Tab-separated table of C-alpha atoms in Angstrom:
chain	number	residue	atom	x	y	z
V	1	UNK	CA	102.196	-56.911	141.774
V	2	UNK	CA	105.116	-55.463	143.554
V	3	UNK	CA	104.818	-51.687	144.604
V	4	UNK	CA	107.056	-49.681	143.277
V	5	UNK	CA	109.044	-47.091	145.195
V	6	UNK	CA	112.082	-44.743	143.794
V	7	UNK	CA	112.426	-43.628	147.827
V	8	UNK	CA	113.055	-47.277	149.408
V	9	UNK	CA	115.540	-47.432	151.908
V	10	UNK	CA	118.680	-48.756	151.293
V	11	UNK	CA	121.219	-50.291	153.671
V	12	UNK	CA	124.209	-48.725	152.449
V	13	UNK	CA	125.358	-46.293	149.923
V	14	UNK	CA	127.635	-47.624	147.254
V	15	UNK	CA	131.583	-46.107	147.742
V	16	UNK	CA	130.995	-42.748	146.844
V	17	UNK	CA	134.159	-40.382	145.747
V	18	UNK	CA	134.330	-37.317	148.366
V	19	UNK	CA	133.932	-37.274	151.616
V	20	UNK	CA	130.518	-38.152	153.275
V	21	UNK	CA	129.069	-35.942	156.181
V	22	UNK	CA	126.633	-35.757	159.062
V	23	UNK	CA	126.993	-39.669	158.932
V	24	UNK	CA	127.849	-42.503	161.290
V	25	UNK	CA	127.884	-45.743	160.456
V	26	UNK	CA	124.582	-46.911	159.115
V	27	UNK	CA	122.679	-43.951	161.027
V	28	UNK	CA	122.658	-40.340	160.193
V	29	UNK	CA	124.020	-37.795	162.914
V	30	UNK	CA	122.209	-34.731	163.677
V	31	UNK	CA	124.551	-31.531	162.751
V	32	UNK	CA	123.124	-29.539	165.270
V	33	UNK	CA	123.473	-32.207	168.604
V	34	UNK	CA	125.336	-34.979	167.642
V	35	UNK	CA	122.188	-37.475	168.125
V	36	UNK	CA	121.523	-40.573	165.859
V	37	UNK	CA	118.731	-40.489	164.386
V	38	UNK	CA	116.757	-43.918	163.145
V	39	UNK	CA	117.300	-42.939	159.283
V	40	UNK	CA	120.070	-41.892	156.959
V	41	UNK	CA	118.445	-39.293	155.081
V	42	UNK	CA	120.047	-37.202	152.484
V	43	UNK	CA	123.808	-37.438	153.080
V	44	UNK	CA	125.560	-34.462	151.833
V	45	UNK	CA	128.890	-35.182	149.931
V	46	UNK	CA	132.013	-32.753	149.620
V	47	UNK	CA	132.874	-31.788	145.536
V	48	UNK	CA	136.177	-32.475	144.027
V	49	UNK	CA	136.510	-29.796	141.881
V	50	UNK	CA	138.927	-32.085	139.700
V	51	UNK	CA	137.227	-33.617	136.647
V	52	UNK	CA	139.613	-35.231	134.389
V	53	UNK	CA	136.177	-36.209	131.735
V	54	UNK	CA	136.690	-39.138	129.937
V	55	UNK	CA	140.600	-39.681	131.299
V	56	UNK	CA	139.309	-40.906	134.728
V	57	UNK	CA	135.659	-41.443	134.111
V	58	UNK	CA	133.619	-43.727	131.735
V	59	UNK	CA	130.412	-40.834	132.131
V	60	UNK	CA	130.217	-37.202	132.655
V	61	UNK	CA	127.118	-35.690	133.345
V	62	UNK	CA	126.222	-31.959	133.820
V	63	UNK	CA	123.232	-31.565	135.132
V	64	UNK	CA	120.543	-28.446	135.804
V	65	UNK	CA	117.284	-27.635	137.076
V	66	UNK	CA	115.943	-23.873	136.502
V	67	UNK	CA	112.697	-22.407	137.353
V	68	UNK	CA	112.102	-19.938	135.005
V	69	UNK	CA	108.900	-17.791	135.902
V	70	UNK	CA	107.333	-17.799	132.369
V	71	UNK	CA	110.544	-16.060	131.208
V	72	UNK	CA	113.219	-16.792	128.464
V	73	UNK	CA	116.527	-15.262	127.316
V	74	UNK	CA	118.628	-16.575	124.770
V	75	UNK	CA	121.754	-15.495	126.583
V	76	UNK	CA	120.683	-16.974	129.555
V	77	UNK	CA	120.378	-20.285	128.477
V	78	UNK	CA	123.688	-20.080	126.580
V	79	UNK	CA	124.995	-19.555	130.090
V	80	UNK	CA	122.604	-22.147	130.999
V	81	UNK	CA	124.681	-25.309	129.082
V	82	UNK	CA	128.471	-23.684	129.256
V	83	UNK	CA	131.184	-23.307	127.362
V	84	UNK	CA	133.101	-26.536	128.736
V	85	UNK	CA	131.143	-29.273	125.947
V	86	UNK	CA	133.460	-32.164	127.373
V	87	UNK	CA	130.339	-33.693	129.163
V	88	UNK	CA	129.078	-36.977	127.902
V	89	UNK	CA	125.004	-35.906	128.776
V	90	UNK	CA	123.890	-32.791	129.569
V	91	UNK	CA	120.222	-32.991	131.613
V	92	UNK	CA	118.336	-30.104	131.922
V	93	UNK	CA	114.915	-29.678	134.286
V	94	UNK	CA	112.383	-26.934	133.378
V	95	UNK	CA	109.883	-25.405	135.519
V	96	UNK	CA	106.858	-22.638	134.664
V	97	UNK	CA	108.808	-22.582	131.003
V	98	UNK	CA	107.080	-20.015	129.154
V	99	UNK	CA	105.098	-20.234	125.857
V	100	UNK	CA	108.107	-20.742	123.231
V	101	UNK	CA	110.213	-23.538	121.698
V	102	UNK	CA	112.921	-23.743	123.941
V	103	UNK	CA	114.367	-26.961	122.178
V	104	UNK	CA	115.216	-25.211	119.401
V	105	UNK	CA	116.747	-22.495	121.680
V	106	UNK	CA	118.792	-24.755	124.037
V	107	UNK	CA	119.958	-27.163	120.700
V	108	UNK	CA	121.202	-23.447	119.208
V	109	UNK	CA	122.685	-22.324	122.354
V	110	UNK	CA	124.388	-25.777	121.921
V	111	UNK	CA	126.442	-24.892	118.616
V	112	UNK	CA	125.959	-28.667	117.378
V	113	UNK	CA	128.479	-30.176	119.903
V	114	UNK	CA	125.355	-32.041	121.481
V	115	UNK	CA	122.319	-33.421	119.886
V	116	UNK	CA	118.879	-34.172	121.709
V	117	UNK	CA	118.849	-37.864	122.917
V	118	UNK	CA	115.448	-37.423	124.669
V	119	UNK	CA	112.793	-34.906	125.797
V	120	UNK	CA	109.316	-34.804	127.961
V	121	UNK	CA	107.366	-31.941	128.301
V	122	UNK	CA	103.962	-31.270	130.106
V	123	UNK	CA	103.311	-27.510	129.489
V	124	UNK	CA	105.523	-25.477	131.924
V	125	UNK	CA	107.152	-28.701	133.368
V	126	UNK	CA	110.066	-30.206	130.931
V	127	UNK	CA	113.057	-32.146	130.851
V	128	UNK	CA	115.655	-32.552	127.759
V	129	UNK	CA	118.400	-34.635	127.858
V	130	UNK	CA	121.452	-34.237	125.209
V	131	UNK	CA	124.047	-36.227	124.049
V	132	UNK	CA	127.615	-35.335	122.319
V	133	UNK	CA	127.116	-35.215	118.452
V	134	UNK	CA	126.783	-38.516	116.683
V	135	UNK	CA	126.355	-40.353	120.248
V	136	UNK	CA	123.036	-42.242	119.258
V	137	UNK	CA	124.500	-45.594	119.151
V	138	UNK	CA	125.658	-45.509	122.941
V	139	UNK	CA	121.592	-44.740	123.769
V	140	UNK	CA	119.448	-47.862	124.217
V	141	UNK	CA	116.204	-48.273	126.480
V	142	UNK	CA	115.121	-44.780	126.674
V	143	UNK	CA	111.626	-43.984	127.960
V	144	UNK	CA	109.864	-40.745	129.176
V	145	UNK	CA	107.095	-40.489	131.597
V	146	UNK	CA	105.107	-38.092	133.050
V	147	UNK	CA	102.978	-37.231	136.128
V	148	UNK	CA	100.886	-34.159	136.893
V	149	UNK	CA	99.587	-33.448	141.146
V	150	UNK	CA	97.819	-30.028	139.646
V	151	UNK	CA	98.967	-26.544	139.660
V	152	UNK	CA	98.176	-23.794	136.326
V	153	UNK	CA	99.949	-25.166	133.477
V	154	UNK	CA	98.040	-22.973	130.607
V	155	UNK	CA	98.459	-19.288	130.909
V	156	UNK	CA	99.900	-18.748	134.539
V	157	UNK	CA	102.570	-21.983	133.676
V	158	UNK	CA	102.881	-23.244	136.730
V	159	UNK	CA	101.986	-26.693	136.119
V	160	UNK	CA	102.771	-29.614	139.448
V	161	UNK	CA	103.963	-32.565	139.260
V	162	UNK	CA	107.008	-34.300	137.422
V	163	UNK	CA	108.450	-35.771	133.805
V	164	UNK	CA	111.013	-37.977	133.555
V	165	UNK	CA	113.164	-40.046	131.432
V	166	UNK	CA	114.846	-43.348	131.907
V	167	UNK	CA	117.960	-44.046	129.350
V	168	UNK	CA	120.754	-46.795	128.847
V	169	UNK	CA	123.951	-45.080	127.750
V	170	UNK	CA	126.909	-46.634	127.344
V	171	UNK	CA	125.769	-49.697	129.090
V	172	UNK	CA	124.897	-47.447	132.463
V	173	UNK	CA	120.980	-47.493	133.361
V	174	UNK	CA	119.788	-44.049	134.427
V	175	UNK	CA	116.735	-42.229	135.258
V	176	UNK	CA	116.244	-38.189	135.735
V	177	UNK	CA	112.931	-36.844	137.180
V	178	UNK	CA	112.460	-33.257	137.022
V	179	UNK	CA	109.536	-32.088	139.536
V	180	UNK	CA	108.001	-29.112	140.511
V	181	UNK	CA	106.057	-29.583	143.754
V	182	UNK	CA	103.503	-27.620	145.974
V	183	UNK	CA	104.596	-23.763	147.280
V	184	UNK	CA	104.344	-22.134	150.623
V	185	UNK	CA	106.390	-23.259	153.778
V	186	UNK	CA	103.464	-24.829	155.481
V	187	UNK	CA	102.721	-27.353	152.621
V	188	UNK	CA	105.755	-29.554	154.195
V	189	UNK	CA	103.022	-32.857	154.491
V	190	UNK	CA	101.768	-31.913	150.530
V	191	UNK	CA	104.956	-32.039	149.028
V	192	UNK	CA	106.290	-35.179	151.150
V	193	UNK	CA	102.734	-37.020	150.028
V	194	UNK	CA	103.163	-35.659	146.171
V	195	UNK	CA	107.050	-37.066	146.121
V	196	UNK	CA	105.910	-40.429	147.418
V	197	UNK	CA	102.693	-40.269	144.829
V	198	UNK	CA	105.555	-39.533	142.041
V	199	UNK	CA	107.904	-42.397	143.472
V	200	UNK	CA	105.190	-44.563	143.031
V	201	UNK	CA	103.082	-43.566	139.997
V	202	UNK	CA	106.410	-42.652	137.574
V	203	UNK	CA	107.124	-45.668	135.236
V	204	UNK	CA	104.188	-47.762	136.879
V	205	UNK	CA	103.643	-49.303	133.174
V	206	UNK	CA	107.431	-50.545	132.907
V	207	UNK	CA	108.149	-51.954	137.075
V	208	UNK	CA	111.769	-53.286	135.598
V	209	UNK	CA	112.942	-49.726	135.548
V	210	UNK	CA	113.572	-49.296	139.245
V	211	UNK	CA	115.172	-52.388	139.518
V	212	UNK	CA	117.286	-51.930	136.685
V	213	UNK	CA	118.368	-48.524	137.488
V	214	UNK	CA	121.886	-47.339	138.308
V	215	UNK	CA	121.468	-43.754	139.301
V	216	UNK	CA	118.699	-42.207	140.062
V	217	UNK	CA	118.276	-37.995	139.657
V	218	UNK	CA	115.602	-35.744	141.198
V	219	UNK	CA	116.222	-32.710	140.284
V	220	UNK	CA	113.719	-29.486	140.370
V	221	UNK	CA	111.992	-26.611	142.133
V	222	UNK	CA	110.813	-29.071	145.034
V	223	UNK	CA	109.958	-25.949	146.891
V	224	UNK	CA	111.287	-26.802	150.453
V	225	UNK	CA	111.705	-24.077	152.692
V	226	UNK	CA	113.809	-22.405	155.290
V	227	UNK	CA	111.502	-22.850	158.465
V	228	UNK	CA	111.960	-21.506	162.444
V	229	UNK	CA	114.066	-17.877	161.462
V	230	UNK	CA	112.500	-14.631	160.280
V	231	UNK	CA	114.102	-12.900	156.603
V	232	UNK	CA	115.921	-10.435	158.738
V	233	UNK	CA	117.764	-12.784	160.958
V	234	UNK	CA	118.324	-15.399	157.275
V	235	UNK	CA	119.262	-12.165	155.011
V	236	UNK	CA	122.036	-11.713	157.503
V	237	UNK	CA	123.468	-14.957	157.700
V	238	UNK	CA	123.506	-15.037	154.306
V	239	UNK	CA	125.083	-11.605	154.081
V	240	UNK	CA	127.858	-13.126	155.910
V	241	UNK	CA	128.323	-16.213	154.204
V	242	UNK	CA	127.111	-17.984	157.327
V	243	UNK	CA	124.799	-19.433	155.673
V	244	UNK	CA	126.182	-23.009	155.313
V	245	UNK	CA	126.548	-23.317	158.899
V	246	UNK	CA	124.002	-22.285	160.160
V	247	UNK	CA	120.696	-22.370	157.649
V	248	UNK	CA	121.054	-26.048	156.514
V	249	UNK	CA	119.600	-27.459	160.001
V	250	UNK	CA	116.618	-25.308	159.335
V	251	UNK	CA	116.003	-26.797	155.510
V	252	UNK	CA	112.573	-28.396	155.704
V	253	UNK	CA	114.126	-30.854	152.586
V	254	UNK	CA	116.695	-32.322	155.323
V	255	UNK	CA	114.640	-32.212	158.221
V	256	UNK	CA	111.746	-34.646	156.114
V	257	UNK	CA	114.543	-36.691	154.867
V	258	UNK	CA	116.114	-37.046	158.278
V	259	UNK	CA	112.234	-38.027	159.494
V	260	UNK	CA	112.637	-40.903	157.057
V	261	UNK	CA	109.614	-39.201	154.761
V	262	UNK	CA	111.565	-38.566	151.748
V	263	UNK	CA	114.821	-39.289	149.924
V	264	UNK	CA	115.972	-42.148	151.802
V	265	UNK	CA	119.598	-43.002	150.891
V	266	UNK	CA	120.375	-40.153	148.812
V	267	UNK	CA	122.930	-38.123	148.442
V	268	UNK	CA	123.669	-34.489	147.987
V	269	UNK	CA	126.411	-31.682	147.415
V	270	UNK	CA	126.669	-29.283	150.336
V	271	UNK	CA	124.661	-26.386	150.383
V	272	UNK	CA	127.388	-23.761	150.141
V	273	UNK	CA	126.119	-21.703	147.794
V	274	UNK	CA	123.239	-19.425	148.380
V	275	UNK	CA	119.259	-19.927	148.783
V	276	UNK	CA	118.167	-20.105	145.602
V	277	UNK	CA	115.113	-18.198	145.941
V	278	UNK	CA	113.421	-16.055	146.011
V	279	UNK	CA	115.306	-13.018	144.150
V	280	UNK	CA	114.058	-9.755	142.604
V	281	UNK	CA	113.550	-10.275	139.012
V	282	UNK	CA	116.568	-8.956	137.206
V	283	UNK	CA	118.713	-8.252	140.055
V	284	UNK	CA	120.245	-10.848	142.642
V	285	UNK	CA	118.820	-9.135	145.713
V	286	UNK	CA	115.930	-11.658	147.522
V	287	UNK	CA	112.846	-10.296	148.246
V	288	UNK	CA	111.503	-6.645	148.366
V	289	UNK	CA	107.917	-7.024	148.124
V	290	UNK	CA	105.384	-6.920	150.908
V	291	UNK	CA	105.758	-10.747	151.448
V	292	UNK	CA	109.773	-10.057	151.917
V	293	UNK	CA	110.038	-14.105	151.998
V	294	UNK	CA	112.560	-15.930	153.592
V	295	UNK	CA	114.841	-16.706	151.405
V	296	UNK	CA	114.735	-20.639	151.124
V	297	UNK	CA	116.843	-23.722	148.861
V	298	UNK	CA	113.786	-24.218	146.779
V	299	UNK	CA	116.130	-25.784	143.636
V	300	UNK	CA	117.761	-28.915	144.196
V	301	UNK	CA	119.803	-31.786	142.253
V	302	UNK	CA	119.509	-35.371	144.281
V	303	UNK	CA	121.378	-38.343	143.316
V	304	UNK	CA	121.417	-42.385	144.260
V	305	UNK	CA	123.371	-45.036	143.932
V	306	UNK	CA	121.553	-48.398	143.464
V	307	UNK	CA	122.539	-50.644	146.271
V	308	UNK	CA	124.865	-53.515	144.929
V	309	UNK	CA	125.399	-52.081	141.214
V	310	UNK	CA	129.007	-51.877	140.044
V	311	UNK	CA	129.626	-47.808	139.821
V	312	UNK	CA	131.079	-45.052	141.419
V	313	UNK	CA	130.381	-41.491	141.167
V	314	UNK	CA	132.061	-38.689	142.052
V	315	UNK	CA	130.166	-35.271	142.589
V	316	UNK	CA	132.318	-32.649	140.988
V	317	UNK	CA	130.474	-29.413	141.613
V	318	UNK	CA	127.363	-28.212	143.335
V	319	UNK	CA	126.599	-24.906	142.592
V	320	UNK	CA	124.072	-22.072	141.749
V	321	UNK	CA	124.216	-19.487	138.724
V	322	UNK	CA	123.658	-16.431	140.362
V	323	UNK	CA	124.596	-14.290	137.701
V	324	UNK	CA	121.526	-15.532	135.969
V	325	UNK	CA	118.673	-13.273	137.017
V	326	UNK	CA	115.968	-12.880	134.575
V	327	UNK	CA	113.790	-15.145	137.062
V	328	UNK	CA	113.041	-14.940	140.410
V	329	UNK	CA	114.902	-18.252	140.801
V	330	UNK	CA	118.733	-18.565	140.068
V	331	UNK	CA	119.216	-21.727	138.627
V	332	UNK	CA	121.310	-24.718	139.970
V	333	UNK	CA	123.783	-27.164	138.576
V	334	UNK	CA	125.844	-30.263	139.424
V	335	UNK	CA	128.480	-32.177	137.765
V	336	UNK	CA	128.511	-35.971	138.699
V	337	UNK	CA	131.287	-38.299	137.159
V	338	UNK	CA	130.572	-42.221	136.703
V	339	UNK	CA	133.409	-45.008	136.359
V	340	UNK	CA	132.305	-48.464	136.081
V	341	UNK	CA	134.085	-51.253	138.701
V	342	UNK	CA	136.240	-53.351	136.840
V	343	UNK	CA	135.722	-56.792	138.097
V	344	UNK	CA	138.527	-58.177	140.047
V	345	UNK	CA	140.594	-61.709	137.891
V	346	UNK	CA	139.857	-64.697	140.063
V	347	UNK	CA	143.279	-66.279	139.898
V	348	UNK	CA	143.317	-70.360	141.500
């Protein structure tokens, strides 16, 4: 039987609106020297902040991934899924969720503009997608799956691993995987062997899924680090918004991608907004305790394009919510925008 693989390299991206960086041809450049490398890795893509919704674009997605350190507030998840409701699905990725029905506190937070298409949960790790109201017809196909590589998931919450759901909406084939992989900066090797384990084990019982998916999402606390700099030197960079420039070529998720270990021929937004984690709860200043880590892009949002399909996305925004700090994550979002080709009239 054919083995299955989310991460298989692709030759090319499909056109992709915005501007594509750190990449040369079929090869990926290194930022830092200006040497091809052997493998694209993640190429990061510029926003257009421009989103006309359904004007210019047959799908509009807003997507986000939020670790939540066994903590919920109401308000923060109304923050959580905006006050713009002119998205066609809004995806949302859960990690160490606490003991509570947050489905019934996201659908509230919602106001009935959006109704739940499809959910997976496996204890802290879960994954809800929603739909505008009365949008059940466009939703064929849809499967959830999910995948556990450890961790606590009873009363610490802090269940590994990844759930995921795979759904046909108005005639575009998708599938969002929300993970939560291994801690600690040296555990690069454990969480590059857990996201091929995923790749291979999500969906194993239903192989036409890959092949019949559009777009692919990972999105999640994949717990990457910031490697070869000490806090102090990081903190400051990031103090003066420096850190775009100059912490990306030391984020262990590029460097593995770059490698060719992970996340062949995806894309990303650029990292312009700051490491994600890890904060002092209720405040947005990083670390104070005796660990002081270094603060790190532990919360990500990955998409692909499936080599030869008829679509084009545009990445709108790429952001963090930094004004969210009831966890010692902030959370992240994205806003990706889908037209279908039209086929060109063959005229003799």
């Amino acid at each position: 039987m054919e083995n299955r693989n989310l991460f298989h390299p692709c030759k090319r991206v499909l056109e992709i609106s915005g501007k594509l960086l750190k990449f040369k041809g079929e090869k990926l450049v290194d930022p830092i020297d200006g040497n091809i490398g052997t493998h694209e890795g993640i190429k990061t893509v510029e926003v257009d902040n421009v989103c006309e919704f359904s004007n210019g674009s047959d799908l509009c997605i807003r997507m986000v991934t939020w670790n939540m350190n066994g903590k919920v507030s109401y308000e923060d998840l109304e923050v959580l899924v905006g006050t713009n409701r002119r998205f066609n699905l809004l995806v949302i990725g859960l990690q160490e969720v606490p003991r509570c029905n947050i489905k019934q506190l996201l659908q509230s937070a919602l106001d009935n503009t959006h109704c739940l298409l499809g959910k997976t949960i496996m204890q802290s790790l879960q994954l809800y997608v929603f739909g505008p109201k009365n949008s059940e017809s466009f939703t064929k196909e849809l499967k959830a799956d999910k995948q556990s590589i450890g961790g606590c998931g009873g009363l610490i919450r802090r269940k590994k691993g990844a759930v995921a759901i795979s759904i046909n909406f108005k005639g575009i084939q998708m599938v969002f995987i929300s993970c939560h992989l291994s801690a600690h900066e040296h555990n690069v090797e454990k969480r590059n062997s857990q996201c091929r384990h995923l790749s291979h084990s999500l969906f194993s019982k239903h192989r036409n899924i890959e092949r019949a998916a559009q777009i692919t999402v990972w999105l999640g606390d994949l717990n990457y680090r910031i490697q070869g700099i000490d806090t102090i030197p990081a903190r400051n960079l990031i103090h003066n918004d420096l850190h775009g420039q100059l912490l990306t070529s030391k984020d262990q998720l590029l460097q593995e991608a770059e490698r060719g270990q992970i996340f062949e021929g995806y894309c990303e937004g650029t990292l312009a907004f700051k490491p994600t984690y890890k904060y002092n709860v209720g405040s947005s200043n990083y670390d104070t305790s005796y660990k002081i880590r270094v603060p790190s892009w532990t919360d990500r949002i990955l998409f692909k394009l499936e080599d030869g399909c008829n679509i084009d996305a545009t990445l709108r925004s790429y952001d963090s919510m930094d004004h969210i700090d009831s966890s010692d994550h902030k959370p992240v979002k994205a806003h990706l925008c889908v037209k279908v080709k039209k086929e060109k009239m063959h005229h003799q």
